[in-house]
XYZ file of C-alpha atoms in Angstrom:
242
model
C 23.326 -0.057 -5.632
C 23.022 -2.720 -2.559
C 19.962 -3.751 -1.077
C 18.119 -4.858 2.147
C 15.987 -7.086 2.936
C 14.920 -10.968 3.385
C 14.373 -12.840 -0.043
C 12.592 -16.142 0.183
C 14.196 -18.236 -2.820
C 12.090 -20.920 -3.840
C 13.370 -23.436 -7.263
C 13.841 -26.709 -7.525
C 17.078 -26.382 -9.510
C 19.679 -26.074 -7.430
C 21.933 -24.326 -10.055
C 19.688 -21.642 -9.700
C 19.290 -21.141 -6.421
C 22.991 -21.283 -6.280
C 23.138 -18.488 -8.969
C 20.226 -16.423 -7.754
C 21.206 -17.214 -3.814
C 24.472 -15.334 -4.492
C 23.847 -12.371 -6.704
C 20.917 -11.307 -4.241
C 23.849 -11.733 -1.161
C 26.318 -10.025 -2.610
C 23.889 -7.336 -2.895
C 23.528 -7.140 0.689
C 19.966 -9.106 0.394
C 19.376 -11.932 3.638
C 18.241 -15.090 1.238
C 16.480 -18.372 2.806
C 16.478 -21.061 -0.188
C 13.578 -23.646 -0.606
C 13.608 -26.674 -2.827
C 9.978 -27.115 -3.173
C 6.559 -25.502 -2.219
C 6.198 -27.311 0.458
C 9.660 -26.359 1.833
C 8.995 -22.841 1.166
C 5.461 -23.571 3.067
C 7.226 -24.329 6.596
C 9.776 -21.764 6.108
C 6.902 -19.326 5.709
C 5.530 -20.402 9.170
C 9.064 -19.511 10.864
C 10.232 -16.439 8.517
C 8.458 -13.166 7.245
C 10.199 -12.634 3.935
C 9.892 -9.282 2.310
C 9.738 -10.609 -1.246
C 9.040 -14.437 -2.518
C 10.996 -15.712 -5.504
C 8.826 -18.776 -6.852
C 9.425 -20.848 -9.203
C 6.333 -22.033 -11.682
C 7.193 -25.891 -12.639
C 8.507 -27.854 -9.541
C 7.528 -31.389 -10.145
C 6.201 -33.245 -7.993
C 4.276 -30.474 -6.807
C 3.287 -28.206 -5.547
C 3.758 -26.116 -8.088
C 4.103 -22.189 -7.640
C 0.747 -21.230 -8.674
C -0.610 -23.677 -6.051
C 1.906 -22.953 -3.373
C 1.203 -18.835 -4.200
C -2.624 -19.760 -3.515
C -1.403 -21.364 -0.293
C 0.504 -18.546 0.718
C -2.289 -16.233 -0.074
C -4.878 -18.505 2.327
C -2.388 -18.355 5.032
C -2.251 -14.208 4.792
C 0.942 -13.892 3.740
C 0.891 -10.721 1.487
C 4.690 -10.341 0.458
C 5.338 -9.891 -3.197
C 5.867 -12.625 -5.299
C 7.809 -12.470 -8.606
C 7.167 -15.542 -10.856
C 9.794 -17.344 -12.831
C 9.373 -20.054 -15.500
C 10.953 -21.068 -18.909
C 7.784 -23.082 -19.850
C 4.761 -20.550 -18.657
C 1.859 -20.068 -20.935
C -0.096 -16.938 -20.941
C -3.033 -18.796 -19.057
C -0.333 -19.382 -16.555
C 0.799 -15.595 -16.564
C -2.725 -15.043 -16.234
C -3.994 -16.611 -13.447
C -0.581 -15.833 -11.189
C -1.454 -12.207 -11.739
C -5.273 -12.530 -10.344
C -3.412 -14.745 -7.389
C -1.412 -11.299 -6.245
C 1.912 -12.222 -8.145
C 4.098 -9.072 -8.570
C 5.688 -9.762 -11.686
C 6.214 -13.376 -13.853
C 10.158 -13.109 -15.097
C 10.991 -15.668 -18.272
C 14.359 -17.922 -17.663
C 17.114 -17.788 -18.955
C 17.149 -14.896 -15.958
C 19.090 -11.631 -16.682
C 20.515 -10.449 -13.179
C 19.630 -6.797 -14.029
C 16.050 -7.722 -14.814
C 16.020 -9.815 -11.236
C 17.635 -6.855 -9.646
C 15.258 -4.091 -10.583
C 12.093 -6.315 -10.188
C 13.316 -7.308 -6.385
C 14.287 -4.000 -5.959
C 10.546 -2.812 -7.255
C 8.766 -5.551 -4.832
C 10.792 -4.233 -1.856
C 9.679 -0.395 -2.410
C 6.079 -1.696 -2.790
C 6.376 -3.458 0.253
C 7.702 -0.356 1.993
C 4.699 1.595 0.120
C 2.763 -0.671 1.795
C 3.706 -0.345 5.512
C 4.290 2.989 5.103
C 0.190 3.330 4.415
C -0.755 0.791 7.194
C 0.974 2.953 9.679
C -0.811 6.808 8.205
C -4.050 4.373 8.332
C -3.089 3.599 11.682
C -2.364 7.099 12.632
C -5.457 8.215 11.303
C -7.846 5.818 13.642
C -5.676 6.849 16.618
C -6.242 10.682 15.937
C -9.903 10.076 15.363
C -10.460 7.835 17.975
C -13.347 9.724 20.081
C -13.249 9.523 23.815
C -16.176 10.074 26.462
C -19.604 8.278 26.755
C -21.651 11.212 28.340
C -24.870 12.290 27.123
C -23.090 15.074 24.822
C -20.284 12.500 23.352
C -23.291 10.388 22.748
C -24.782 13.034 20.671
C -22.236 13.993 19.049
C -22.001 10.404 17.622
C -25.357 9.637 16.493
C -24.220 13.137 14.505
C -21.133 11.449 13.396
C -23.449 8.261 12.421
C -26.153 10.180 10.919
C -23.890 12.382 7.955
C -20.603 10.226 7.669
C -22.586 8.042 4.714
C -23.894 11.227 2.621
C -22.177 13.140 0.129
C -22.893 16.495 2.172
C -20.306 19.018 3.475
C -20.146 19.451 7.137
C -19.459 22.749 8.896
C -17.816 21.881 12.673
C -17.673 24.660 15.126
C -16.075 24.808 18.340
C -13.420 26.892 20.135
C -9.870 25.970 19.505
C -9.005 22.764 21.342
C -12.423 20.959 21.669
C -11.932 18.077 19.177
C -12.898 20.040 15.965
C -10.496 17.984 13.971
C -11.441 14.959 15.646
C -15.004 14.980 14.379
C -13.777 15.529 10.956
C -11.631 12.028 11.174
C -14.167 10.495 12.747
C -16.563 11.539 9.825
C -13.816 10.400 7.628
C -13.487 6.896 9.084
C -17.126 6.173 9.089
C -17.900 7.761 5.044
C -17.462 5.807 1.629
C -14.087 7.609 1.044
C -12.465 5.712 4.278
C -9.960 3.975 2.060
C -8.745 7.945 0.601
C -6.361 10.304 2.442
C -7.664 12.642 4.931
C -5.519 16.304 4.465
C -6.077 18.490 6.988
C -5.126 21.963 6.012
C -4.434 24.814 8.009
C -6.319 28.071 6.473
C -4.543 30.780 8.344
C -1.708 29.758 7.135
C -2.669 31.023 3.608
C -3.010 33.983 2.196
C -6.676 35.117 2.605
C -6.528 36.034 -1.363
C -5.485 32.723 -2.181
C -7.573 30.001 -0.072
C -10.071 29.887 -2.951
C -7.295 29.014 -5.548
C -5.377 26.521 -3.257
C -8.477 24.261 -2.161
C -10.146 24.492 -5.764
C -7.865 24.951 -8.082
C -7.446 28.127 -10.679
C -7.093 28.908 -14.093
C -3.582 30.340 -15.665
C -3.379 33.768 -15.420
C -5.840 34.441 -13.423
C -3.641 36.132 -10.648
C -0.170 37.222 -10.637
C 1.829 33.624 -9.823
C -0.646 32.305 -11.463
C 1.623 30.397 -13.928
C -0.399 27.290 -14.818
C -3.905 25.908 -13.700
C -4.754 23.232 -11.375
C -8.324 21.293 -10.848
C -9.523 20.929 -7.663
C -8.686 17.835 -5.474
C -11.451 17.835 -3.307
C -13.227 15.242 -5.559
C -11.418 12.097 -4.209
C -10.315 13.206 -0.525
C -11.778 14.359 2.580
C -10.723 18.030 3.856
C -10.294 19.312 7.451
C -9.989 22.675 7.514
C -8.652 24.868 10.479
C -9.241 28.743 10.488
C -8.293 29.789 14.261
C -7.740 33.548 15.636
């Protein structure tokens, strides 16, 4: 299975980058090769890499716990998978509470380099993929108008975003209903949790109560095996128009 992506190569062996450099090419990876930490340093100031491959003991230094600290203080956030043939657990350890993704043990197996690379990558597309729903979400519940109602409708916002109480918007259809509810979202303690907006009329009226909190097996025809309510962890913006 080929890949994609840029692959920041960083080992003062040149044998290995040599080795690595052209396994991760021929599978269709882009590879920039560093020597040292402070070589990878600069490149990181003219490349975004999608995954860092960092070598623990590069003598004279920096090594690659220091030059993973570095890259952390700079605000790079791109996985980093570890490799050493010398690394003590401490060292394990403390790479993992830096942000490394994984800590591989030479001799290297090119499967095991594979998968892990392969592993960063998808949590790096995880990743975006969430900064751009997050993003979505503060563009949907982005509130315009500064009038004396809008205004009001804030201080609302302000007032019951921060409790734990359920909030009942009315409206008619097209007057921002849903846009309260992400706004309320944005501003509560479950911010960082998805927002589901779910479209009542769309369900059968005997079966709203089972789909937003959950049912036990048997308790209706269908009703093949239970579920537990989700609302718990998420915020809910439901839609019942006519």
């Amino acid at each position: 299975m080929s890949g994609s992506g840029q692959i920041l190569l960083v080992d003062d062996e040149a044998n290995i980058r040599r080795m690595l450099g052209a396994l991760l090419r021929n599978e269709g990876f882009t590879v920039t090769e560093a020597a040292s930490g402070n070589a990878a340093l600069l490149l990181l100031d003219q490349t975004d890499p999608d995954v860092v491959l960092l070598d623990l003991m590069m003598p004279p230094g920096p090594d690659g716990l220091e030059t993973l600290t570095r890259m952390r203080d700079r605000g790079r956030t791109a996985p980093v998978i570890m490799m050493s043939g010398k690394a003590q657990l401490t060292d394990a350890v403390r790479a993992v509470k830096l942000g490394a993704f994984q800590f591989l043990e030479k001799p290297l197996t090119l499967e095991a380099v594979l998968v892990t690379v392969r592993s960063a990558l998808e949590l790096n597309r995880t990743r975006a993929e969430n900064r751009a729903l997050h993003a979505e979400l503060a563009r949907r519940g982005t509130l315009i108008g500064g009038g004396p109602a809008m205004q009001q409708v804030r201080a609302l916002i302000a007032r019951v975003a921060p409790t734990e109480a359920r909030v009942l918007i009315t409206g008619e259809s097209g007057t921002g209903k849903e846009l309260v509810a992400a706004a309320i979202h944005e501003e509560s303690r479950r911010k960082g949790r998805p927002f589901v907006t779910v479209n009542c009329a769309a369900i059968p009226r005997d079966l709203v109560e089972s789909e937003m909190f959950g049912h036990e097996r048997g308790s209706f025809t269908g009703a093949t095996a239970g579920s537990s309510s989700p609302t718990e962890a998420h915020s809910f913006s439901m839609k019942s128009e006519i």
